[in-house]
Amino acid sequence: MHTSGLYDLEKKYLIRRILPFVAILVLALVFVLVKPRDKYTAFEKSLLEKDYKALYDMILHKDFTYQVFEEYVKYNFSDNVAIKNKYNIGETQYITLNSKTGEKSIKIVKVKNKYYWDFDDYVYNWIIKVPLYASVEVAGQVYENKDGSVTIERIPFASYEVKIKLKGCEDFNGRILAGQKIDIKLELSKEVLDKCKIAIYDYLKFKEEAIENKKISEVQCLYTDSGLYNEVLNEIEWLKTVDYKFQKRLKNWEVLSAKLKHSGVIEVDVKEEWEVKVVTDENESVSTAVQVNRYFVEMGDVYKIIQINTIK
């Protein structure tokens, strides 16, 4: 009996020692089992807290930069973006959002025990027509321009800052909605147009003086081995053979239009008014000749006229 009583005491002592640990373990288990689920998923939290970097990292198979994604967010999601509806089909979650551009359907998929945004809000085959050889930059990314247009195969639906540059033209900077059909024309820069005018005026005076003096003077606006240079030279040689005096003086000239023909060459239409005098032994005749010529001016350190076509 003494031994049995001692055993009972030890047993009670052990129970008293173990019971608190058992109680803690049971409470912990109950807490885990009945712990309420978070109201929002990681995606929803990131969206509502405007943690756009986290949202970008969740996108599955993304092929666009974070700068592009920022433009997407700015255009589509307002400060008070709201979750309208959500439901699960298996392990895939579908979320409907109220956004600035209407309802957005979001699909969250599970891949290797991680959840990703299966992003599909794209615009496909967006074509931007621009001058040949112009560089085209959309949201910081430069696109190749080989034939006067740029095709962006796919890009998230948003408006983007577009920058277009071409030597000799004023830069274009503007915001364009993805998918919008647009043909962008670049204006010649004032500096380039002024240099074209100087080259054309130098040519006109060069020709006038050559006819007047029957000799060629130094000229910077022509290549001396060009057809235009030889044309003036041949006209002088011909005038030396005629038996009358011929004068041709520039009265007035004005630029009608100017545009980029292709990379490095400017097309300039010029209206010219010349006073033409022919003096023979018998009489003198004076007339005014008006014509429109199209000048092709090559840009460079020194602008050169490489071709002239008479329009009318």
XYZ file of C-alpha atoms in Angstrom:
312
model
C 0.000 0.000 0.000
C 2.808 2.402 0.713
C 4.362 1.754 -2.664
C 1.025 2.219 -4.411
C 0.418 5.563 -2.700
C 3.833 6.806 -3.701
C 3.155 5.868 -7.306
C -0.133 7.776 -7.266
C 1.637 10.879 -5.961
C 4.232 10.731 -8.716
C 1.551 10.275 -11.317
C -0.372 13.314 -10.070
C 2.818 15.317 -10.048
C 3.626 14.417 -13.644
C 0.100 15.230 -14.758
C 0.308 18.650 -13.109
C 3.620 19.280 -14.916
C 2.466 18.106 -18.315
C -1.067 19.512 -18.271
C -0.076 23.178 -18.989
C 1.960 22.116 -22.024
C -0.906 20.024 -23.324
C -3.284 22.926 -22.836
C -0.982 25.273 -24.772
C -0.638 22.749 -27.568
C -4.411 22.306 -27.810
C -4.995 26.065 -27.866
C -2.374 26.501 -30.603
C -3.983 23.773 -32.656
C -7.411 25.335 -32.210
C -6.000 28.737 -33.256
C -4.505 27.276 -36.394
C -7.671 25.434 -37.307
C -10.073 28.265 -36.688
C -7.801 31.190 -37.646
C -9.802 33.436 -39.976
C -8.499 33.705 -43.522
C -7.179 37.028 -44.765
C -9.875 39.005 -46.476
C -7.604 39.746 -49.442
C -5.137 37.692 -51.433
C -1.561 38.868 -52.053
C -2.636 40.234 -55.448
C -5.575 42.138 -54.007
C -3.460 43.572 -51.190
C -0.797 44.752 -53.650
C -3.461 46.322 -55.846
C -5.279 48.127 -53.055
C -2.015 49.244 -51.435
C -0.707 50.414 -54.838
C 2.351 48.197 -54.600
C 2.765 48.101 -58.347
C 6.251 46.597 -58.247
C 4.785 43.578 -56.441
C 2.010 43.358 -59.047
C 4.564 43.488 -61.856
C 6.557 40.694 -60.241
C 3.416 38.541 -60.128
C 2.810 38.712 -63.903
C 3.257 35.361 -65.641
C 5.440 35.312 -68.791
C 5.704 39.111 -68.979
C 7.484 40.505 -72.028
C 7.285 44.222 -71.260
C 9.257 46.514 -68.988
C 8.210 47.913 -65.648
C 8.085 51.364 -67.280
C 5.441 50.040 -69.685
C 3.549 48.503 -66.756
C 3.607 51.839 -64.897
C 1.955 53.476 -67.904
C -0.640 50.679 -67.923
C -1.445 51.198 -64.256
C -1.664 54.985 -64.571
C -4.034 54.756 -67.497
C -6.317 51.994 -66.247
C -6.373 52.115 -62.435
C -7.607 55.094 -60.460
C -6.828 55.873 -56.834
C -10.122 54.310 -55.790
C -9.906 51.077 -57.758
C -12.470 48.629 -56.394
C -12.853 44.872 -56.435
C -16.343 44.208 -57.790
C -16.433 40.432 -57.743
C -14.212 37.400 -57.269
C -14.631 33.644 -57.418
C -12.543 30.503 -57.724
C -12.670 27.644 -60.186
C -10.396 24.985 -58.804
C -7.092 26.667 -57.989
C -7.687 29.539 -60.451
C -9.083 32.799 -59.116
C -11.048 35.299 -61.188
C -11.330 38.929 -60.063
C -13.463 41.662 -61.610
C -12.258 45.227 -61.029
C -13.907 48.569 -61.595
C -11.258 50.650 -63.377
C -11.039 54.006 -65.121
C -11.407 52.247 -68.478
C -14.265 49.961 -67.481
C -14.407 46.532 -65.936
C -11.194 44.538 -65.933
C -11.156 40.757 -65.595
C -8.088 39.444 -63.793
C -7.054 35.801 -63.803
C -4.782 34.471 -61.042
C -3.288 31.027 -61.677
C -1.307 28.666 -59.477
C 2.031 27.457 -60.848
C 4.316 25.282 -58.702
C 2.576 26.360 -55.482
C 2.909 30.066 -56.345
C 0.201 32.397 -57.618
C 0.697 34.498 -60.769
C -1.260 37.090 -62.713
C -2.102 35.613 -66.124
C -2.003 39.025 -67.813
C -3.881 39.323 -71.118
C -4.913 42.989 -71.494
C -2.951 43.580 -74.717
C -3.217 45.559 -77.931
C -1.832 43.622 -80.903
C -0.030 44.804 -84.054
C -0.059 48.517 -83.290
C 1.259 50.334 -86.377
C 2.755 53.835 -86.175
C 3.572 55.428 -89.531
C 6.552 57.761 -89.451
C 9.134 59.168 -91.891
C 11.667 56.637 -93.136
C 14.686 56.189 -90.838
C 13.085 58.121 -87.973
C 13.808 56.655 -84.549
C 10.688 55.693 -82.608
C 10.662 55.371 -78.819
C 7.618 54.180 -76.864
C 7.787 54.207 -73.050
C 11.570 54.156 -73.130
C 11.876 51.337 -75.683
C 13.273 52.028 -79.170
C 11.682 50.235 -82.127
C 13.213 49.529 -85.537
C 11.975 51.559 -88.494
C 13.009 50.169 -91.877
C 10.131 51.056 -94.181
C 8.461 54.154 -92.767
C 6.418 52.392 -90.129
C 6.861 50.642 -86.806
C 4.809 47.625 -85.743
C 4.537 46.827 -82.049
C 3.383 43.226 -81.945
C 1.755 43.519 -78.536
C 1.726 45.985 -75.683
C -0.538 46.459 -72.641
C -3.587 48.633 -73.335
C -2.732 52.187 -72.270
C -1.653 55.551 -73.632
C 2.091 55.962 -74.022
C 4.599 58.760 -74.372
C 5.933 58.480 -77.934
C 9.141 60.196 -79.049
C 10.136 60.400 -82.710
C 13.416 61.859 -83.902
C 14.949 62.364 -87.312
C 17.945 64.378 -88.392
C 16.843 67.720 -89.763
C 13.358 67.659 -88.259
C 11.686 68.917 -85.150
C 11.274 66.162 -82.552
C 7.796 64.773 -81.946
C 6.752 64.177 -78.350
C 3.194 63.179 -77.602
C 0.957 60.707 -75.823
C -0.792 58.181 -78.081
C -3.322 55.491 -77.208
C -2.067 51.998 -78.028
C -3.776 50.683 -81.151
C -4.600 54.138 -82.500
C -3.921 54.408 -86.231
C -1.700 57.412 -86.762
C 0.585 58.817 -89.453
C 3.084 61.218 -87.919
C 4.636 63.891 -90.125
C 7.724 65.672 -88.874
C 8.305 69.341 -89.573
C 11.696 70.490 -90.802
C 13.646 72.348 -88.187
C 14.102 76.078 -88.785
C 17.863 75.654 -88.757
C 17.768 73.069 -91.554
C 15.335 75.100 -93.656
C 17.498 78.206 -93.269
C 20.572 76.282 -94.443
C 18.622 74.974 -97.447
C 17.611 78.541 -98.328
C 21.215 79.692 -98.122
C 22.370 76.886 -100.445
C 19.598 77.615 -102.978
C 20.242 81.359 -102.942
C 23.991 80.771 -103.414
C 23.199 78.590 -106.424
C 20.861 81.167 -107.964
C 23.442 83.953 -107.587
C 26.198 81.645 -108.834
C 24.216 80.946 -111.997
C 23.285 84.606 -112.468
C 26.915 85.752 -112.184
C 28.166 82.939 -114.403
C 25.798 84.026 -117.217
C 26.636 87.684 -116.693
C 30.414 87.292 -116.610
C 30.713 84.247 -118.875
C 32.866 82.450 -116.339
C 32.547 80.166 -113.335
C 33.219 81.488 -109.864
C 33.894 79.447 -106.746
C 30.791 77.839 -105.301
C 30.166 75.791 -102.142
C 26.620 74.585 -102.776
C 27.502 72.272 -105.702
C 29.820 69.335 -106.198
C 32.245 70.408 -108.951
C 31.996 66.981 -110.571
C 28.187 67.055 -110.622
C 25.850 67.335 -113.570
C 24.460 70.639 -112.247
C 27.904 72.230 -112.184
C 28.679 71.012 -115.704
C 25.286 72.232 -116.908
C 26.148 75.817 -115.931
C 29.595 75.404 -117.455
C 28.111 74.200 -120.753
C 25.624 77.072 -120.830
C 28.494 79.566 -120.500
C 30.428 77.949 -123.317
C 27.315 78.091 -125.500
C 26.699 81.793 -124.724
C 30.232 82.572 -125.878
C 29.316 81.344 -129.346
C 26.108 83.330 -129.939
C 26.027 86.692 -131.713
C 23.804 88.445 -129.184
C 24.042 89.524 -125.579
C 22.080 87.485 -123.097
C 21.373 88.490 -119.518
C 19.390 86.707 -116.848
C 18.884 88.416 -113.529
C 17.039 87.149 -110.476
C 14.176 89.455 -109.556
C 12.509 87.420 -106.815
C 12.316 83.938 -105.339
C 10.346 82.234 -102.587
C 10.134 78.828 -100.976
C 6.733 77.266 -101.602
C 7.242 74.088 -99.585
C 9.950 72.010 -97.982
C 9.967 68.479 -96.665
C 12.263 65.624 -95.913
C 12.637 63.464 -99.000
C 14.575 60.716 -97.243
C 17.363 60.473 -94.725
C 19.741 63.373 -95.260
C 17.981 64.937 -98.280
C 15.499 67.838 -98.231
C 13.055 68.497 -101.073
C 12.391 72.220 -101.555
C 9.970 73.743 -104.091
C 11.007 77.250 -105.126
C 9.190 79.813 -107.258
C 11.694 81.893 -109.235
C 11.163 85.130 -111.135
C 13.867 86.070 -113.647
C 14.324 89.109 -115.835
C 15.583 87.941 -119.225
C 17.212 90.434 -121.596
C 18.313 89.681 -125.133
C 20.261 92.391 -127.010
C 21.020 92.136 -130.716
C 22.307 94.653 -133.221
C 18.762 95.484 -134.221
C 16.815 95.536 -130.956
C 16.560 94.701 -127.282
C 13.890 92.582 -125.687
C 13.128 92.250 -121.981
C 10.777 89.671 -120.521
C 9.985 88.044 -117.207
C 10.216 84.313 -116.801
C 8.518 82.583 -113.886
C 9.154 78.961 -113.083
C 8.916 76.557 -110.184
C 11.877 74.298 -109.532
C 12.249 71.452 -107.078
C 15.621 71.399 -105.360
C 17.042 68.353 -103.630
C 19.444 69.521 -100.960
C 21.834 67.161 -99.222
C 22.478 67.913 -95.563
C 26.002 67.959 -94.176
C 28.646 70.319 -92.878
C 28.061 72.215 -96.135
C 24.614 71.803 -97.688
C 24.845 70.690 -101.346
C 22.264 70.845 -104.137
C 22.349 67.439 -105.827
C 19.388 67.640 -108.199
C 16.960 70.198 -109.675
C 13.685 69.316 -111.403
C 11.532 71.899 -113.174
C 7.891 71.520 -112.102
C 6.411 74.319 -114.229
